[in-house]
Coordinates of C-alpha atoms in Angstrom, one line a residue:
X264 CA -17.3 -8.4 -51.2
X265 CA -18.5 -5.0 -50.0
X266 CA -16.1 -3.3 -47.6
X267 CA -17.9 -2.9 -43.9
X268 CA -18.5 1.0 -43.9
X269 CA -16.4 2.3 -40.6
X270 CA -17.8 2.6 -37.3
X271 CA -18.4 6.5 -36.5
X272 CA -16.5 7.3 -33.5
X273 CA -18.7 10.2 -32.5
X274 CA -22.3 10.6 -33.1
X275 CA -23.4 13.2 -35.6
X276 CA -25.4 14.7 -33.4
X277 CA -22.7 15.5 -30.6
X278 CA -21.1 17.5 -32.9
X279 CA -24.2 19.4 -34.2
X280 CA -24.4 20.8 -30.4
X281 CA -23.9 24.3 -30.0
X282 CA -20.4 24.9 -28.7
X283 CA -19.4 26.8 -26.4
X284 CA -16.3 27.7 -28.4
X285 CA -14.9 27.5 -31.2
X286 CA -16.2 24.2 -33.6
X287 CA -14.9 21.5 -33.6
X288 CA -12.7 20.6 -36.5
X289 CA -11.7 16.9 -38.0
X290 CA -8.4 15.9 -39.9
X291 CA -4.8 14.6 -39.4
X292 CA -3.3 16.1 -36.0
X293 CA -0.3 17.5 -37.7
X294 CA -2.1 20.0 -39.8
X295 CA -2.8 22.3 -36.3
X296 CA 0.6 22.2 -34.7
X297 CA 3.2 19.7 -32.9
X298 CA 1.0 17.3 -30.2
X299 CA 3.2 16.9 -27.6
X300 CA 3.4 13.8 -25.8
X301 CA 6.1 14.4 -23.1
X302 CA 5.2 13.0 -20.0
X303 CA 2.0 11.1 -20.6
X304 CA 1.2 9.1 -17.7
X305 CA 1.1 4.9 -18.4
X306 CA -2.4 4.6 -18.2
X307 CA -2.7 0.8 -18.6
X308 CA -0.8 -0.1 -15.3
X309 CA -3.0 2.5 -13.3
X310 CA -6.1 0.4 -14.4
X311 CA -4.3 -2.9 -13.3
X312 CA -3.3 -1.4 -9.7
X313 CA -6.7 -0.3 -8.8
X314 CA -7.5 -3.9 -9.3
X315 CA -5.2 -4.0 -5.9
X316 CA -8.0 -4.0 -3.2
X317 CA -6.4 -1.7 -1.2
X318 CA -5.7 0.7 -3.7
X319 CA -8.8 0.5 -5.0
X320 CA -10.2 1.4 -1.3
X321 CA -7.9 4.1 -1.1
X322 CA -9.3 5.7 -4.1
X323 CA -12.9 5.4 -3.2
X324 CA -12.1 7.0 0.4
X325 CA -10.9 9.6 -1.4
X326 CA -13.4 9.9 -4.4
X327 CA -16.4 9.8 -2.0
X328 CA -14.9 12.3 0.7
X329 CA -14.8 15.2 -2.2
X330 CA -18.0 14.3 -4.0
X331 CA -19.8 14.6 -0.7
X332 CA -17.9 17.6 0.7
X333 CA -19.1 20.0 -2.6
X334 CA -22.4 21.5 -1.9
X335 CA -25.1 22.7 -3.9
X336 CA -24.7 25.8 -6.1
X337 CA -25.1 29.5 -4.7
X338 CA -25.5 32.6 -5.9
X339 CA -26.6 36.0 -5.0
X340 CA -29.6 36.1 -7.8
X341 CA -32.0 33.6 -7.4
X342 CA -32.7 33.4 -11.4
X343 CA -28.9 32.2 -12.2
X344 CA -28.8 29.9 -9.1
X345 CA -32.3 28.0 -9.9
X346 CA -30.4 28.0 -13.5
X347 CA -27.3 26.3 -13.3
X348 CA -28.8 23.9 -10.7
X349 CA -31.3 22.8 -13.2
X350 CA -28.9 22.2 -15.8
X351 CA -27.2 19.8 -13.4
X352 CA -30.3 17.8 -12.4
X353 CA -30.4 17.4 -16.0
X354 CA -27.1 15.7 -16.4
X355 CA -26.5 12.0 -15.4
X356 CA -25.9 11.7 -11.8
X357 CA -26.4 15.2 -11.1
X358 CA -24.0 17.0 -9.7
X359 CA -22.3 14.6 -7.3
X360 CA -21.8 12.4 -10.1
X361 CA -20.1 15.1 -12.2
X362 CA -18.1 15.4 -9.4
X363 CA -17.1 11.7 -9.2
X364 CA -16.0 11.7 -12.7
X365 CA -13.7 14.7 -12.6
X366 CA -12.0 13.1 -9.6
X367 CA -10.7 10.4 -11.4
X368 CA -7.7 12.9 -12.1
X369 CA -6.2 11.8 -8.6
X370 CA -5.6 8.2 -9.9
X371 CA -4.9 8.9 -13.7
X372 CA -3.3 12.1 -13.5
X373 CA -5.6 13.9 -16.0
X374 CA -9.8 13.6 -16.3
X375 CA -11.4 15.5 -19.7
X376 CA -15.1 15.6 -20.1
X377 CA -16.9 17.0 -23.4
X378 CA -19.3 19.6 -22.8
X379 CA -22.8 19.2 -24.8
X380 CA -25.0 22.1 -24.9
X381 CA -28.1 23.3 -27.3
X382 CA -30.2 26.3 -27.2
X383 CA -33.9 25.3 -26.3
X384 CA -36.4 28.1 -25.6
X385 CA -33.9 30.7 -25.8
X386 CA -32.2 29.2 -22.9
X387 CA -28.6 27.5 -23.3
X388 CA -29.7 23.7 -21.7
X389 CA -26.7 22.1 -20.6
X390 CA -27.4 17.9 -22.3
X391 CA -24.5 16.1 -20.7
X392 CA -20.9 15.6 -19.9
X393 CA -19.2 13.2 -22.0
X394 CA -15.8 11.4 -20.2
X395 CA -13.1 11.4 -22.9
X396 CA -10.7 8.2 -22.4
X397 CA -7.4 9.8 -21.3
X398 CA -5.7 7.0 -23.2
X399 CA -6.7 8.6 -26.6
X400 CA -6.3 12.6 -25.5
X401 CA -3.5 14.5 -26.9
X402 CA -2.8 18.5 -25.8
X403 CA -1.0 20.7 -28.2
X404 CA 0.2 23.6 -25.6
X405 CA 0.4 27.2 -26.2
X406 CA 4.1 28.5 -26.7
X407 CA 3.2 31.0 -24.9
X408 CA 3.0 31.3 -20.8
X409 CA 4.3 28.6 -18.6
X410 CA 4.4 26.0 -21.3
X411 CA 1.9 24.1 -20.3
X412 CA -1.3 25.3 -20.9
X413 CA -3.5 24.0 -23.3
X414 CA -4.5 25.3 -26.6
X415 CA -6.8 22.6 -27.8
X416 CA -7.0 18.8 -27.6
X417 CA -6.6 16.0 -29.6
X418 CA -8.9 12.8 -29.8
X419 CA -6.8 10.2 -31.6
X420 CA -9.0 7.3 -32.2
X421 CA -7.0 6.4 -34.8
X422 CA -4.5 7.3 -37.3
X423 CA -6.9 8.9 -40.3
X424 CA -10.2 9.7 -37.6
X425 CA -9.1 12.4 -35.3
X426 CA -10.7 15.0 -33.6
X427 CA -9.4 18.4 -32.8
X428 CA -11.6 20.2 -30.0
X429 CA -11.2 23.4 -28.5
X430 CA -10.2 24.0 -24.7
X431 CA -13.8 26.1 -24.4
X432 CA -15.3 22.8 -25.4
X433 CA -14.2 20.9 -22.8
X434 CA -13.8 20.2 -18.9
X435 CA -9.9 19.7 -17.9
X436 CA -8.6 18.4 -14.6
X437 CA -5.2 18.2 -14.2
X438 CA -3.6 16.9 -11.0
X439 CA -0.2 18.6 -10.3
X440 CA 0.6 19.5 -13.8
X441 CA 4.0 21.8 -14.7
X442 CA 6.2 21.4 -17.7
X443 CA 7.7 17.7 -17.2
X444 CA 4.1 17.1 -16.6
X445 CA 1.7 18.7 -18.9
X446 CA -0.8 15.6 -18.5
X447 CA -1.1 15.4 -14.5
X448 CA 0.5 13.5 -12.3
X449 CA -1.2 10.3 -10.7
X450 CA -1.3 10.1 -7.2
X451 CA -0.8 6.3 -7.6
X452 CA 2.9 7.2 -8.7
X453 CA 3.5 7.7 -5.0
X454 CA 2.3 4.2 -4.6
X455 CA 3.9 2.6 -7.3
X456 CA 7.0 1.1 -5.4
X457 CA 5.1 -0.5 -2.3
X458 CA 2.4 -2.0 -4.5
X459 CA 5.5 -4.0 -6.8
X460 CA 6.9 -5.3 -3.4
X461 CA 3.4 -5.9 -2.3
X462 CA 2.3 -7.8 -5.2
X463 CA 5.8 -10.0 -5.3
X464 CA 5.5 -10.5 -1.3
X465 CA 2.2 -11.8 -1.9
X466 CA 3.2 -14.8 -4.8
X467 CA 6.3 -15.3 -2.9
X468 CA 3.9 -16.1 -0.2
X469 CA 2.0 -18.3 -2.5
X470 CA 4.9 -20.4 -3.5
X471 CA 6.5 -20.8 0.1
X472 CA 2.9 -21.5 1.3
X473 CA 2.8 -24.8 -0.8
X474 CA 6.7 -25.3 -0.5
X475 CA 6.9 -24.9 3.5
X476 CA 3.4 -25.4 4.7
X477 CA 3.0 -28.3 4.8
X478 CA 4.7 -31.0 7.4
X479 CA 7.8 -33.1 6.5
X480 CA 7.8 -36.3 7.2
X481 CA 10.6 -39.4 8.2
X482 CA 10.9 -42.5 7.5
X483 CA 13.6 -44.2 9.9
X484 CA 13.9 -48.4 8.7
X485 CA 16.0 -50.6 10.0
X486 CA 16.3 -52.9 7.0
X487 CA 15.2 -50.8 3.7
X488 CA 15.0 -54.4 2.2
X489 CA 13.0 -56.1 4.2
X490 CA 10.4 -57.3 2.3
X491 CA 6.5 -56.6 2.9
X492 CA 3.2 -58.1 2.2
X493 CA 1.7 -55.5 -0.4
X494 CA -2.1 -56.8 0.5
X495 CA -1.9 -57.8 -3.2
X496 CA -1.0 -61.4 -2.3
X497 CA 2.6 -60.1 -3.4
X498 CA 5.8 -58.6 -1.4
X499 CA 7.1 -55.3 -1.3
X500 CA 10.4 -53.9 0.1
X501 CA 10.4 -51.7 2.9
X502 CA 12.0 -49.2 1.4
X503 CA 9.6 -49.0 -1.5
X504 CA 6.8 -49.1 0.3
X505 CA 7.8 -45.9 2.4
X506 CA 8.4 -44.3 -1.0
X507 CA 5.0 -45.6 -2.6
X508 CA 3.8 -43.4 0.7
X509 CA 5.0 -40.5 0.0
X510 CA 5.0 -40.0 -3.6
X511 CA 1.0 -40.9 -2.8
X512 CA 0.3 -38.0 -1.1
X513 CA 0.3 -34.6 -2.8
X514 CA 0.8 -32.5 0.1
X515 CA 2.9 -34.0 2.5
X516 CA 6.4 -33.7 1.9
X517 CA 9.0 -36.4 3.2
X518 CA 12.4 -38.6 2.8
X519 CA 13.9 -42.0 3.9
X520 CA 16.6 -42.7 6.4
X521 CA 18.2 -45.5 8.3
X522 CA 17.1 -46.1 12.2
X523 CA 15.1 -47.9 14.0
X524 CA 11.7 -48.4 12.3
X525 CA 9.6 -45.5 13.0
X526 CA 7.8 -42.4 11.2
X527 CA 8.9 -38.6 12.7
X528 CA 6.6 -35.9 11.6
X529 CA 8.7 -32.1 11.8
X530 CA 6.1 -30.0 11.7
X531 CA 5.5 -27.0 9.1
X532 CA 7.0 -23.6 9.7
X533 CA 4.6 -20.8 10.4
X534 CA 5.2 -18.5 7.5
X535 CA 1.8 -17.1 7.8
X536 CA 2.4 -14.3 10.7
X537 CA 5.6 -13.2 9.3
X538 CA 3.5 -12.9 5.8
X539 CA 0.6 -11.0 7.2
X540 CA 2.8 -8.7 8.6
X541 CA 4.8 -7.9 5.9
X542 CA 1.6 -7.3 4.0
X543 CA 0.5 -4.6 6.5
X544 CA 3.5 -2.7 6.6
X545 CA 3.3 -2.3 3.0
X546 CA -0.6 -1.9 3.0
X547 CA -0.2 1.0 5.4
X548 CA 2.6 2.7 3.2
X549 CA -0.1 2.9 0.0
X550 CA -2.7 4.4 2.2
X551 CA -0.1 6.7 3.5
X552 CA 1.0 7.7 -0.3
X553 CA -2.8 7.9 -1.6
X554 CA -3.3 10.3 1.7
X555 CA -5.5 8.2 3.7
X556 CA -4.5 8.4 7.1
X557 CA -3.7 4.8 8.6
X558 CA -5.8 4.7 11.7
X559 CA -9.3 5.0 9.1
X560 CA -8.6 1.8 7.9
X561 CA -7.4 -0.2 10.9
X562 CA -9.3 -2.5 12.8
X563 CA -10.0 -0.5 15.4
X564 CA -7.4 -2.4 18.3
X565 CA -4.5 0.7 17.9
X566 CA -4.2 4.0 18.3
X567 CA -5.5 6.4 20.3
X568 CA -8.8 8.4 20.1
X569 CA -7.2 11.7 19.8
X570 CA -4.7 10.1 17.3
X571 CA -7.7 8.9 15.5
X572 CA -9.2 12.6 15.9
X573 CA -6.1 14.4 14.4
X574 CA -5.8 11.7 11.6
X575 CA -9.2 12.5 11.3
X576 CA -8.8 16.1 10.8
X577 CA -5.8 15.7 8.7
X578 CA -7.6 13.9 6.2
X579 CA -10.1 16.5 6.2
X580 CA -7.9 19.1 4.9
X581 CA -7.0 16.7 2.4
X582 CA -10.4 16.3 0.9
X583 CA -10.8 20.5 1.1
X584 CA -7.9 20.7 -0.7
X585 CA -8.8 18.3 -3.5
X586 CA -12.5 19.7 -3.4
X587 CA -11.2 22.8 -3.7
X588 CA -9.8 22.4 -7.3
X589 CA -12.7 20.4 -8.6
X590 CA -15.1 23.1 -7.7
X591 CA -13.0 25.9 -9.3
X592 CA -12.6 24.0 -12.4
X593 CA -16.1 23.3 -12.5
X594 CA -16.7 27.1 -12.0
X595 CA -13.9 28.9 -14.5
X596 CA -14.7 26.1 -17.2
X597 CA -18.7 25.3 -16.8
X598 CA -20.3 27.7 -15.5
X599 CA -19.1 31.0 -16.0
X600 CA -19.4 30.5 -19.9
X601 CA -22.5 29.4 -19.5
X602 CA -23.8 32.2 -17.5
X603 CA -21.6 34.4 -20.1
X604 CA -23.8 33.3 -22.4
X605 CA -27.1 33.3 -20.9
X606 CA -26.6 35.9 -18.5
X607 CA -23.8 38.7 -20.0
X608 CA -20.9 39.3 -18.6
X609 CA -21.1 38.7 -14.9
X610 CA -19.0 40.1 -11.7
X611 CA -19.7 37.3 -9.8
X612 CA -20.6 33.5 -10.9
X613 CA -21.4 31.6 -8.0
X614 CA -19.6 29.4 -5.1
X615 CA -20.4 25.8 -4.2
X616 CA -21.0 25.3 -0.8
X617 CA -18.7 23.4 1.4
X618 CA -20.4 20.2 3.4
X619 CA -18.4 19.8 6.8
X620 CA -17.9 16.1 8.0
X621 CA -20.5 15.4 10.2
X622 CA -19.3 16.1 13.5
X623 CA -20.7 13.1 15.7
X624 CA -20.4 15.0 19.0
X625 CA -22.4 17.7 17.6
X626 CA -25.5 18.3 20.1
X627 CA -27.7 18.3 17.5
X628 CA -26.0 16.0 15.2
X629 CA -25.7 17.8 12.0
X630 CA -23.2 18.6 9.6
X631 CA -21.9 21.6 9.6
X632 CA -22.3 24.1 5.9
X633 CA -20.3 26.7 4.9
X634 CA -20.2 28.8 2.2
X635 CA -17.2 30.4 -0.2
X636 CA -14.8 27.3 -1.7
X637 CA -14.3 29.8 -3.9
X638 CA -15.4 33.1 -6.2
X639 CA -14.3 32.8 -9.6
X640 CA -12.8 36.1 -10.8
X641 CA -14.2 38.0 -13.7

């Protein structure tokens, strides 16, 4: 039987591209250097925690406060800004959505997009961004400088089809790197110990809810053998037919005593308020770790309103940090060799402009715009 030919990890095409650096080469990892994989993040358990719903809520707070706080492109000549933002209409999602992908470096650590680029029209038309799965992305790092910084990266998809791409080739967020941590670090590792006691609180709750929730029930009986018309036209012993009731129902929970004949019900202990409690106080530690301030996701009954204010503004700087870095990666690894390219070297490529949370006592009700995240150096 013919041998199924191998599926191609990477289109042909892709690869065809014009690059903005060097090409892109193929073969065995070990031919361009030692890949070091010295503190790689453990990828698979930051997928299974943002399957915790507050996690998960955490993130997108987070997520959607810097893709709305980064602005449209600006720059001094009219010709490069109508440029680059055409070449981000032309992307999926636009530039917001550029924007949400880089950020997943806050929960992974590390986000790595492939840049695709062709010439049409004598004009260097930017196709799409292409997310790389961190789970398959190996750095080799330069020996020289702090030890971190990346030469090149490796795309092991398996152990015979690897890919070897140049650092001008790609987009690279790292979150907190340094040389323990050349791949990022997640900011779910500050979250790491509340969710475990979280998620055992919560099945220990499940097990003392069918254990303890339920009321226990006494039988007292004055003569256990006294015998009992079964409504079967036959006789039953008193004791057996307390047990036949109990063993009959799959919730209540019960025993048999002697006394005088009667049936005491002891009512359930309320584990419930204790539980929900617990829950909270660890709930409120992971928003506190992911950098969400508390009082944004409460109900609304605590706090004050110039508590909620200053929680409000601290979370602001927050998301101006964060935003921030995006928009200077974006900047030093997109668009400057872009405009390189189309435009010759440059003394000035551009800021994003910074949207202000809308300020609701505003008289006119309008978010606030400045300009300047940031000017990328030549």
């Amino acid at each position: 039987m013919a041998k199924r030919p191998k599926k191609q990890n990477r289109q042909a095409a892709d690869v065809e591209e014009l690059q903005l650096g060097p090409a892109i080469s193929r073969g065995p990892a070990n031919q361009y250097g030692m890949v070091h994989s010295k503190g790689r993040p453990n990828y698979a358990s930051y997928v299974k925690m943002l399957l915790d719903p507050t996690i998960s809520n955490a993130v997108e707070i987070i997520v959607s406060g810097i893709s709305n706080s980064i602005g449209k492109y600006k720059h001094v000549r009219t010709e490069i800004q109508d440029y680059i933002n055409r070449q981000f209409e032309k992307i999926d999602g636009d530039l917001n959505g550029a924007v949400r992908m880089l950020c997943s470096a806050y929960w992974q650590g590390m986000s790595i997009f492939e840049i695709c680029a062709e010439v049409e029209d004598n004009e260097l038309t930017l196709n799409k961004l292409i997310p790389l799965p961190a789970t398959n992305v190996y750095c080799r790092f330069s020996e020289e400088g702090s030890g971190y910084d990346i030469e090149n990266i490796i795309l092991n998809y398996s152990s015979i089809n690897e890919v070897v791409m140049p650092k001008e080739k790609i987009i690279l967020v790292r979150l907190d790197a340094d040389y323990e941590h050349p791949y990022g670090i997640s900011r779910l590792e500050a979250v790491r110990s509340s969710w475990e006691r979280l998620e055992e609180l919560k099945q220990n709750w499940m097990n003392a809810s069918g254990r303890y929730s339920s009321p226990f029930m006494v039988y007292h009986l004055t003569n256990p053998k006294q015998r009992l018309d079964n409504g079967a036209g036959g006789t039953i012993t008193a004791y057996e037919n307390a047990k036949q009731a109990l063993s009959g129902n799959g919730v209540v929970k019960g025993t048999i005593c002697c006394g005088d004949d009667s049936i005491e019900v002891i009512p359930a202990e309320d584990i419930n308020a204790s539980m929900v409690t617990a829950c909270e106080y660890y709930e409120k530690l992971i928003y506190r770790g992911l950098l969400v301030p508390s009082l944004l996701t409460d109900s609304g009954d605590v706090g004050s309103y110039a508590l909620g204010k200053e929680h409000t503004s601290l979370f602001s700087m927050v998301i101006d940090q964060m935003a921030k870095q995006i928009s200077e990666v974006l900047l030093e690894q997109l668009i400057r060799p872009m405009l390189t390219y189309q435009f010759g070297e440059l003394d000035d490529f551009g800021v994003f402009e910074k949207e202000e949370i809308l300020n609701q006592e505003d008289e006119n009700n309008e978010p606030a715009v400045s300009s300047n995240i940031r000017e990328v150096e030549p």
